[in-house]
Coordinates of C-alpha atoms in Angstrom, one line a residue:
Chain A
M61 CA 147.2 72.1 117.0
K62 CA 148.0 75.7 116.2
T63 CA 147.6 78.4 118.7
T64 CA 144.8 80.9 118.0
S65 CA 145.5 83.9 116.0
P66 CA 146.6 87.1 117.7
S67 CA 143.7 89.2 116.5
K68 CA 140.9 87.2 117.9
I69 CA 138.2 89.7 118.8
S70 CA 136.2 88.8 121.9
P71 CA 132.5 89.9 122.1
A72 CA 133.2 91.8 125.3
I73 CA 135.7 94.1 123.6
S74 CA 133.6 95.0 120.6
A75 CA 130.5 95.4 122.6
S76 CA 132.2 98.5 124.1
S77 CA 132.9 99.9 120.7
P78 CA 131.9 103.5 120.0
S79 CA 128.7 102.5 118.2
S80 CA 125.8 102.2 120.7
R81 CA 123.9 100.0 118.3
P82 CA 123.9 96.3 119.3
P83 CA 126.2 94.2 117.1
A84 CA 124.6 92.8 113.9
V85 CA 125.8 89.3 114.9
L86 CA 127.0 88.3 118.3
I87 CA 128.2 84.7 118.6
D88 CA 128.8 83.6 122.2
E89 CA 130.6 80.3 122.4
A90 CA 128.3 78.7 119.8
G91 CA 129.3 75.4 118.3
K92 CA 127.8 72.5 116.4
T93 CA 128.4 68.9 117.0
Y94 CA 127.0 65.9 115.1
G95 CA 127.4 62.9 117.4
D96 CA 131.1 62.9 118.1
V97 CA 132.1 65.2 115.3
E98 CA 132.6 68.8 116.1
A99 CA 131.6 70.6 112.9
V100 CA 132.2 73.9 114.5
R101 CA 134.0 74.2 117.8
P102 CA 132.5 76.7 120.3
L103 CA 133.7 80.1 119.2
S104 CA 132.8 83.7 119.9
L105 CA 132.8 86.6 117.4
T106 CA 131.1 89.9 116.8
I107 CA 130.1 91.4 113.5
R108 CA 129.3 95.1 113.5
P109 CA 126.3 96.5 111.5
G110 CA 127.3 97.1 107.9
E111 CA 130.4 95.0 108.0
T112 CA 131.1 92.7 105.1
V113 CA 132.7 89.4 106.3
A114 CA 133.9 86.5 104.3
L115 CA 134.3 83.0 105.8
L116 CA 137.1 81.1 104.2
G117 CA 138.4 77.5 104.6
P118 CA 138.7 74.2 102.9
S119 CA 135.7 71.9 102.6
G120 CA 134.8 70.4 105.9
S121 CA 136.2 73.4 107.7
G122 CA 132.8 74.2 109.2
K123 CA 132.2 77.5 107.4
T124 CA 128.9 76.5 105.9
T125 CA 127.7 75.1 109.2
L126 CA 128.7 78.4 110.9
L127 CA 126.8 80.3 108.2
S128 CA 123.7 78.2 108.5
M129 CA 123.7 78.8 112.2
I130 CA 123.9 82.6 111.7
A131 CA 121.0 82.3 109.2
G132 CA 118.9 80.5 111.7
E133 CA 118.7 77.3 109.5
L134 CA 120.7 75.3 112.0
E135 CA 120.5 75.4 115.8
P136 CA 123.8 75.6 117.6
S137 CA 124.5 72.6 120.0
D138 CA 126.1 74.9 122.5
G139 CA 126.2 78.7 123.1
S140 CA 124.0 81.3 121.6
I141 CA 123.7 83.6 118.7
H142 CA 122.2 87.1 118.9
L143 CA 121.1 89.1 115.9
R144 CA 120.9 92.8 116.6
G145 CA 120.6 92.2 120.3
R146 CA 117.9 89.5 120.0
N147 CA 118.5 85.8 120.7
L148 CA 118.1 83.9 117.4
A149 CA 116.4 81.1 119.3
D150 CA 113.6 83.5 120.3
L151 CA 112.9 84.7 116.8
H152 CA 109.8 83.2 115.2
P153 CA 110.9 81.3 112.1
G154 CA 109.3 82.8 109.1
R155 CA 108.3 86.4 109.2
E156 CA 110.2 87.6 112.2
L157 CA 113.4 85.8 111.2
S158 CA 113.1 87.0 107.6
R159 CA 113.3 90.6 108.8
E160 CA 116.6 89.9 110.5
V161 CA 118.4 87.7 108.1
G162 CA 118.0 86.7 104.4
M163 CA 119.9 84.0 102.7
I164 CA 121.2 83.5 99.2
H165 CA 122.4 80.1 98.0
Q166 CA 124.7 78.8 95.4
Q167 CA 122.1 78.3 92.7
Y168 CA 118.6 76.9 91.7
D169 CA 117.1 79.3 94.2
L170 CA 114.5 80.9 92.0
V171 CA 111.2 79.5 90.9
P172 CA 111.9 78.8 87.2
N173 CA 108.4 79.2 85.9
L174 CA 107.8 82.6 87.4
S175 CA 109.1 85.8 85.8
A176 CA 112.1 87.5 87.2
L177 CA 109.9 90.2 88.6
Q178 CA 107.7 87.8 90.4
N179 CA 110.7 86.0 91.9
V180 CA 111.9 89.3 93.2
L181 CA 108.5 90.2 94.6
A182 CA 108.5 86.8 96.5
G183 CA 110.8 88.6 98.9
R184 CA 107.6 90.4 100.0
L185 CA 105.8 87.1 100.9
G186 CA 106.6 87.5 104.6
D187 CA 104.6 90.8 104.6
W188 CA 101.8 90.0 102.2
G189 CA 98.6 88.4 103.3
L190 CA 97.6 85.2 101.6
V191 CA 95.0 86.9 99.3
K192 CA 97.5 89.5 98.2
S193 CA 100.1 86.8 97.5
V194 CA 97.7 84.8 95.3
V195 CA 96.5 88.0 93.5
S196 CA 100.1 88.8 92.9
L197 CA 100.6 85.7 90.9
L198 CA 98.4 87.2 88.1
W199 CA 98.8 90.9 88.8
P200 CA 102.2 91.5 90.5
Q201 CA 101.7 93.8 93.6
D202 CA 104.3 96.3 94.7
R203 CA 105.5 96.2 91.2
Q204 CA 107.6 99.4 91.4
M205 CA 109.5 98.1 94.3
G206 CA 110.5 95.0 92.4
L207 CA 111.5 96.9 89.3
T208 CA 113.6 99.2 91.3
A209 CA 115.4 96.3 92.9
L210 CA 116.0 94.7 89.5
E211 CA 117.3 98.0 88.2
R212 CA 119.8 98.1 91.1
V213 CA 121.2 94.8 90.1
G214 CA 121.2 95.7 86.4
V215 CA 118.6 93.3 85.0
S216 CA 115.5 95.5 84.8
D217 CA 115.2 94.7 81.1
R218 CA 114.6 91.0 82.0
A219 CA 111.8 91.6 84.4
R220 CA 109.2 89.7 82.4
V221 CA 111.4 86.8 81.4
R222 CA 110.8 83.5 83.2
A223 CA 113.6 82.9 85.7
G224 CA 114.4 79.5 84.2
L225 CA 115.3 81.1 80.9
L226 CA 117.9 83.5 82.4
S227 CA 121.6 82.8 82.5
G228 CA 123.3 81.8 85.7
G229 CA 124.7 85.3 86.3
E230 CA 121.3 86.9 85.7
Q231 CA 119.6 84.4 88.0
Q232 CA 121.9 85.2 90.8
R233 CA 121.3 88.9 90.3
V234 CA 117.6 88.3 90.5
A235 CA 118.2 86.4 93.8
V236 CA 120.1 89.5 95.1
A237 CA 117.2 91.7 94.0
R238 CA 114.8 89.4 95.9
L239 CA 116.9 89.9 99.0
L240 CA 116.9 93.7 98.5
V241 CA 113.1 93.5 98.5
Q242 CA 113.0 91.2 101.5
N243 CA 115.1 93.9 103.1
P244 CA 116.6 91.9 106.0
A245 CA 119.2 93.6 108.3
I246 CA 121.7 90.8 107.6
I247 CA 122.4 89.1 104.3
V248 CA 123.9 85.7 104.5
A249 CA 125.4 84.2 101.3
D250 CA 126.5 80.6 100.9
E251 CA 129.0 80.4 98.1
P252 CA 126.9 82.9 96.1
V253 CA 129.1 82.9 93.0
S254 CA 130.8 79.5 92.9
S255 CA 128.6 78.2 90.1
L256 CA 129.5 81.1 87.8
D257 CA 132.4 81.6 85.5
P258 CA 135.1 83.9 86.9
A259 CA 134.0 87.0 85.0
R260 CA 130.4 86.6 86.0
A261 CA 131.4 85.7 89.6
D262 CA 133.3 89.0 89.9
E263 CA 130.3 90.9 88.5
V264 CA 127.7 89.4 90.8
M265 CA 130.0 89.6 93.8
G266 CA 130.5 93.3 93.0
I267 CA 126.8 93.8 92.8
L268 CA 126.1 91.9 96.0
T269 CA 128.6 93.7 98.1
E270 CA 127.8 97.1 96.5
A271 CA 124.1 96.6 97.2
A272 CA 124.7 95.5 100.7
R273 CA 127.0 98.5 101.3
K274 CA 124.6 101.0 99.8
A275 CA 121.7 99.7 101.8
G276 CA 123.8 99.5 105.0
K277 CA 123.3 95.8 105.3
T278 CA 125.6 93.5 107.1
L279 CA 126.9 90.8 104.8
V280 CA 128.3 87.4 105.8
A281 CA 129.4 85.0 103.1
T282 CA 131.3 81.8 102.6
V283 CA 133.6 82.4 99.7
H284 CA 135.4 79.9 97.6
S285 CA 138.0 82.1 96.0
T286 CA 140.5 84.0 98.2
D287 CA 140.9 86.6 95.5
V288 CA 137.2 87.4 95.5
A289 CA 137.2 87.5 99.3
R290 CA 140.1 89.9 99.5
T291 CA 138.7 92.2 96.8
Y292 CA 135.1 92.5 98.0
F293 CA 135.1 91.9 101.8
E294 CA 136.4 94.1 104.6
R295 CA 137.1 91.2 107.0
L296 CA 138.2 87.6 106.5
I297 CA 137.7 84.8 108.9
G298 CA 139.6 81.6 108.2
L299 CA 138.2 78.3 109.5
R300 CA 139.8 74.9 109.6
N301 CA 138.6 71.7 111.2
G302 CA 135.8 73.7 112.8
A303 CA 138.1 76.1 114.5
R304 CA 139.0 79.7 113.8
E305 CA 142.5 80.2 112.3
F306 CA 142.5 83.9 111.8
D307 CA 140.1 86.8 111.9
L308 CA 141.5 89.9 110.3
P309 CA 140.8 92.9 108.2
S310 CA 141.3 91.7 104.7
H311 CA 144.3 93.9 103.9
L312 CA 146.2 92.3 106.8
V313 CA 145.7 88.7 105.7
T314 CA 148.9 87.4 104.3
D315 CA 149.4 84.9 101.5
D316 CA 151.1 82.6 104.0
Q317 CA 148.1 82.6 106.2
L318 CA 145.9 81.7 103.2
N319 CA 148.2 79.0 101.9
D320 CA 148.4 77.6 105.4
L321 CA 144.6 77.6 105.7
Y322 CA 144.1 75.5 102.6
A323 CA 147.3 73.3 103.0
L324 CA 146.8 69.6 103.2
E325 CA 147.1 68.1 106.6
G326 CA 150.8 67.2 107.4
L327 CA 152.1 69.8 105.0
R328 CA 151.5 72.7 107.3
D329 CA 154.2 74.7 109.0
E330 CA 154.0 73.9 112.7
Chain B
M235 CA 127.7 35.6 93.1
N236 CA 124.1 35.0 92.1
E237 CA 122.8 36.4 95.3
R238 CA 120.4 38.9 93.8
P239 CA 117.0 37.3 93.3
G240 CA 116.1 36.6 89.7
E241 CA 119.7 36.6 88.7
G242 CA 121.6 33.4 88.0
S243 CA 118.3 31.7 87.5
L244 CA 118.7 32.2 83.8
G245 CA 118.7 28.5 83.2
G246 CA 115.6 28.2 85.2
R247 CA 113.9 31.0 83.3
G248 CA 114.8 29.3 80.0
A249 CA 113.3 26.1 81.2
L250 CA 110.1 27.9 82.2
T251 CA 109.9 29.5 78.8
A252 CA 110.3 26.2 77.1
I253 CA 107.6 24.6 79.2
L254 CA 105.2 27.4 78.5
L255 CA 106.0 27.2 74.7
I256 CA 105.3 23.5 74.7
A257 CA 102.1 23.9 76.6
F258 CA 101.0 26.5 74.2
S259 CA 101.8 24.3 71.2
I260 CA 99.8 21.4 72.7
S261 CA 96.9 23.7 73.4
L262 CA 96.9 24.7 69.7
V263 CA 96.4 21.0 68.8
G264 CA 93.6 20.7 71.3
I265 CA 91.5 23.4 69.8
G266 CA 88.6 22.4 67.6
W267 CA 89.4 24.6 64.7
D268 CA 86.4 23.5 62.6
D269 CA 83.8 24.1 65.3
G270 CA 83.1 27.7 64.4
L271 CA 85.9 29.1 66.5
I272 CA 86.5 31.5 63.6
N273 CA 83.6 32.9 61.9
A274 CA 84.0 31.8 58.3
G275 CA 82.0 34.8 57.2
G276 CA 84.2 37.0 59.3
F277 CA 86.8 37.5 56.7
R278 CA 84.2 38.9 54.4
A279 CA 83.0 41.2 57.1
V280 CA 86.5 42.4 57.8
G281 CA 86.9 43.1 54.0
Q282 CA 83.7 45.1 54.0
I283 CA 84.7 47.1 57.1
L284 CA 88.1 48.0 55.6
L285 CA 86.5 48.9 52.3
A286 CA 84.0 51.1 54.0
A287 CA 86.9 52.9 55.7
I288 CA 87.9 54.5 52.4
Q289 CA 84.3 55.4 51.5
P290 CA 82.7 56.9 54.6
Q291 CA 79.2 58.2 54.2
L292 CA 79.4 61.9 53.6
T293 CA 75.8 62.9 53.1
L294 CA 74.7 66.2 54.7
D295 CA 72.4 64.3 57.1
V296 CA 75.2 62.0 58.4
L297 CA 77.6 64.9 58.6
S298 CA 75.3 67.1 60.6
T299 CA 74.5 64.1 63.0
G300 CA 78.2 63.6 63.3
A301 CA 78.9 67.2 64.1
R302 CA 76.1 67.3 66.7
S303 CA 77.2 64.1 68.4
T304 CA 80.8 65.2 68.4
W305 CA 79.7 68.3 70.2
T306 CA 77.7 66.1 72.7
T307 CA 80.7 63.8 73.3
L308 CA 83.0 66.8 73.8
T309 CA 80.5 68.4 76.2
Y310 CA 80.4 65.2 78.2
A311 CA 84.1 65.0 78.3
W312 CA 84.4 68.6 79.2
A313 CA 81.8 68.5 81.9
G314 CA 83.3 65.3 83.3
M315 CA 86.8 66.8 83.4
T316 CA 85.3 69.8 85.2
V317 CA 83.9 67.5 87.9
A318 CA 87.2 65.7 87.9
L319 CA 89.1 68.9 88.5
I320 CA 86.7 70.0 91.3
I321 CA 87.4 66.6 93.0
G322 CA 91.0 66.1 92.1
M323 CA 92.5 69.6 92.7
P324 CA 91.6 69.9 96.4
L325 CA 92.1 66.3 97.3
G326 CA 95.4 66.3 95.4
I327 CA 96.6 69.3 97.3
I328 CA 95.5 67.8 100.6
G329 CA 96.9 64.4 99.6
S330 CA 100.2 65.9 98.8
G331 CA 100.5 66.9 102.5
T332 CA 102.5 70.0 101.4
V333 CA 100.5 72.8 103.1
V334 CA 100.6 71.6 106.7
R335 CA 103.6 71.7 108.9
S336 CA 102.5 69.5 111.8
S337 CA 103.5 66.0 110.9
W338 CA 100.5 64.3 112.6
T339 CA 98.0 66.4 110.7
R340 CA 99.9 65.9 107.6
R341 CA 99.9 62.1 107.8
W342 CA 96.1 62.1 108.6
N343 CA 95.5 64.5 105.6
I344 CA 97.5 62.4 103.2
S345 CA 96.0 59.1 104.1
S346 CA 92.4 60.2 104.2
A347 CA 92.6 62.2 100.9
R348 CA 94.5 59.3 99.2
L349 CA 91.9 56.8 100.4
A350 CA 89.1 58.8 99.0
L351 CA 91.0 59.2 95.7
A352 CA 91.6 55.5 95.6
V353 CA 87.9 54.7 96.1
F354 CA 87.0 57.0 93.2
R355 CA 89.4 55.7 90.7
S356 CA 89.3 52.0 91.6
I357 CA 85.9 51.8 90.1
H358 CA 85.8 52.0 86.3
E359 CA 83.7 54.8 84.6
L360 CA 81.5 52.2 83.0
V361 CA 80.6 50.7 86.4
W362 CA 80.0 54.2 87.8
A363 CA 77.8 54.8 84.7
W364 CA 75.6 51.8 85.5
L365 CA 75.3 52.9 89.1
F366 CA 74.4 56.5 88.2
V367 CA 72.0 55.5 85.4
A368 CA 70.3 53.2 88.0
A369 CA 70.2 56.0 90.5
L370 CA 69.5 59.0 88.3
G371 CA 68.1 57.5 85.1
L372 CA 69.4 58.2 81.6
S373 CA 70.3 61.8 82.3
P374 CA 73.3 63.7 81.2
M375 CA 74.2 64.2 84.9
A376 CA 74.7 60.4 85.2
G377 CA 77.2 60.5 82.4
V378 CA 79.0 63.5 83.7
L379 CA 79.3 62.1 87.2
A380 CA 80.3 58.7 85.9
L381 CA 83.2 60.3 84.1
G382 CA 84.1 62.9 86.7
L383 CA 84.5 60.6 89.7
P384 CA 87.1 58.1 88.5
Y385 CA 88.9 60.8 86.6
G386 CA 88.9 63.0 89.7
G387 CA 90.5 60.1 91.6
I388 CA 93.2 59.7 88.9
L389 CA 93.9 63.5 88.6
G390 CA 94.1 63.9 92.4
R391 CA 96.6 61.1 92.8
I392 CA 98.9 62.4 90.0
Y393 CA 98.6 66.0 91.3
A394 CA 99.5 64.9 94.8
E395 CA 102.7 63.3 93.5
L396 CA 103.6 66.1 91.1
L397 CA 103.2 68.6 94.0
Q398 CA 105.4 66.6 96.2
D399 CA 108.2 66.1 93.6
V400 CA 109.2 69.7 92.9
P401 CA 112.8 70.8 93.7
E402 CA 113.1 71.8 97.3
S403 CA 115.7 74.6 97.2
P404 CA 113.5 77.3 95.7
L405 CA 110.9 76.5 98.3
R406 CA 113.5 76.8 101.0
A407 CA 114.4 80.2 99.7
L408 CA 110.8 81.3 99.8
R409 CA 110.5 80.1 103.4
S410 CA 113.6 82.0 104.4
A411 CA 112.0 85.1 102.8
G412 CA 109.3 84.6 105.5
A413 CA 106.6 82.9 103.4
S414 CA 104.1 80.6 105.2
E415 CA 103.4 77.1 103.7
W416 CA 100.4 78.3 101.8
R417 CA 102.3 81.2 100.3
V418 CA 105.2 78.7 99.5
F419 CA 102.5 76.6 97.8
W420 CA 101.1 79.4 95.6
F421 CA 104.4 81.0 94.8
G422 CA 106.7 77.9 94.5
R423 CA 105.1 74.5 94.5
L424 CA 102.1 75.2 92.2
P425 CA 104.1 77.2 89.5
M426 CA 106.8 74.5 89.4
A427 CA 104.3 71.6 89.2
L428 CA 101.9 73.3 86.9
P429 CA 103.4 72.4 83.5
D430 CA 103.3 68.7 84.3
M431 CA 99.9 69.0 85.9
L432 CA 98.6 70.8 82.8
S433 CA 100.0 68.3 80.4
Y434 CA 98.6 65.4 82.4
T435 CA 95.2 67.0 82.6
F436 CA 95.2 67.4 78.8
Y437 CA 96.1 63.8 78.4
R438 CA 93.3 62.9 80.7
L439 CA 90.9 65.1 78.6
E440 CA 91.8 63.0 75.6
C441 CA 91.1 59.8 77.5
G442 CA 87.9 61.5 78.7
I443 CA 86.8 62.0 75.1
R444 CA 87.3 58.3 74.4
S445 CA 85.5 57.4 77.6
A446 CA 82.6 59.7 76.8
A447 CA 82.2 58.0 73.5
I448 CA 82.1 54.6 75.2
L449 CA 79.7 55.9 77.9
S450 CA 77.3 57.0 75.1
F451 CA 76.9 53.2 74.4
V452 CA 75.1 53.2 77.7
G453 CA 72.5 55.3 75.9
L454 CA 73.6 58.8 76.8
G455 CA 73.9 60.0 73.2
G456 CA 77.0 61.2 71.4
L457 CA 79.4 59.6 69.0
G458 CA 79.6 56.2 70.6
H459 CA 75.8 55.9 70.5
N460 CA 75.8 56.7 66.7
I461 CA 78.6 54.2 66.1
Q462 CA 76.6 51.6 67.9
I463 CA 73.5 52.3 65.9
S464 CA 75.4 52.2 62.6
L465 CA 76.9 48.8 63.6
Q466 CA 73.5 47.5 64.4
D467 CA 72.3 48.6 61.0
I468 CA 75.5 47.0 59.5
D469 CA 76.2 50.3 57.8
Y470 CA 79.9 50.4 58.0
S471 CA 80.3 53.5 55.8
R472 CA 78.2 55.5 58.2
M473 CA 80.1 54.0 61.2
W474 CA 83.4 55.2 59.7
T475 CA 82.1 58.7 59.3
F476 CA 81.5 58.8 63.1
V477 CA 84.8 57.2 63.8
Y478 CA 86.6 59.8 61.8
F479 CA 84.7 62.5 63.8
L480 CA 86.0 60.9 66.9
I481 CA 89.6 60.8 65.6
A482 CA 89.4 64.4 64.5
L483 CA 88.2 65.4 67.9
V484 CA 91.1 63.6 69.7
V485 CA 93.6 65.1 67.3
A486 CA 92.2 68.6 67.7
V487 CA 92.5 68.3 71.5
D488 CA 96.1 67.0 71.1
I489 CA 97.0 70.0 68.9
W490 CA 95.4 72.4 71.4
S491 CA 97.2 70.8 74.3
S492 CA 100.6 71.1 72.7
L493 CA 100.0 74.7 71.9
V494 CA 99.1 75.4 75.5
R495 CA 102.0 73.4 76.9
R496 CA 104.5 75.2 74.7
R497 CA 103.4 78.4 76.3
V498 CA 103.7 77.1 79.8
A499 CA 106.7 74.8 79.7
I500 CA 110.3 76.1 79.7
E501 CA 113.3 74.4 78.4
R502 CA 115.3 72.7 81.2
G503 CA 119.0 72.6 81.5

């Protein structure tokens, strides 16, 4: 097995960073095992508020498992995860959790029969009462907020179109707009552009990272393409076999490190 | 090889078919063909009925009776479907078990709602009609309830299944946006299931029109009642007029339903 990378940041160190705000994400020896299989070996890391982090690694590396744990969809088998200073396990699933973290998936996330605007406004469901939610099906509430979000992702002209009739790129933009309306502190994205063609993928990734940066959101994403990761994210974390291989500012990650990360077992430089 | 049941027994199946065919041929021989099995005058009657089909009675009197009884039949079907929706919608939602999180409550909800729906629909509308006519007399309410109960049972069962079968990932996204199960239902489940629910409801309305026509044989008035009277009078031309009214009614509902569905449905893929 390889030794851990030199730049491993321990939570203790970054907790004493100049910012007095608690870290957006603090993972303390959290891991996930399924029976005998260690999907993610216990690891610790800290993500500062506003940071954009890409998780890289071949399939089976544990990056999606790690992401799901940060999103609160999976409970870690050991260790703990704190979001903005609060233990994830203590957050009430639903409304409370949705304030902390919002997730965007690969595709098919929108309700196809509802308009783009209504899909965006679904981001408000955690705040709306039941009556307001039902009324909103016929007369969309907080309309202006939804339109503003659609404008920010560049599809305000499609507000009235049913989501199922939008192109893949447009659908993913609408999903980003819904997250903006939900307004969580941390945005978690699972391969957000891997179902789009390269040009569209670039566009949507640009919009996602730009929107996160402007709104001061922390963004953690699993990313398929190393080019996309290097272009749009400040920090790259490489995972392999459930363990961290490197954790570096993206401009310091070398091609060798990336090649090594994805190399087939047995072909790696020891 | 030949381990799956039913496979490899091809020879056996062939033999069974042969035995059945032989039994059928023997039974043909055993029938007393001359003993009035076929009504000799029947062929003439069929001829008359077919001939009458191309010359329906179009007098003002018959046409206005036809229009009025078409309206009556449509009203019965419509009122019956309303009752069916009032029964089927809530029971279907409860029976889908989609708005409760606790698994024990869910199981109890599903089984009790489904049992009620099964009771409603396992009894045919004609039997319900006899029961209600016996209880309420020959009143419109008897016809409406006779139609509404079994149709409610059918609608509820289909609704429950359609609500369960919507894709899960948009629902998961709504939950992660902080929506409770009821909000997920209104904003995700119902909109996604609605086109299929609507289309099935329209199909049921068509069936309801046919059933309402049949129910009017019980004496509740409407197209079926007039068809029955014409048959008793052996007035095939008049009968056909009413049959054409019935066909026109079903076709009209079909056209209407496809217009509505086109507005609601979206192309997939």
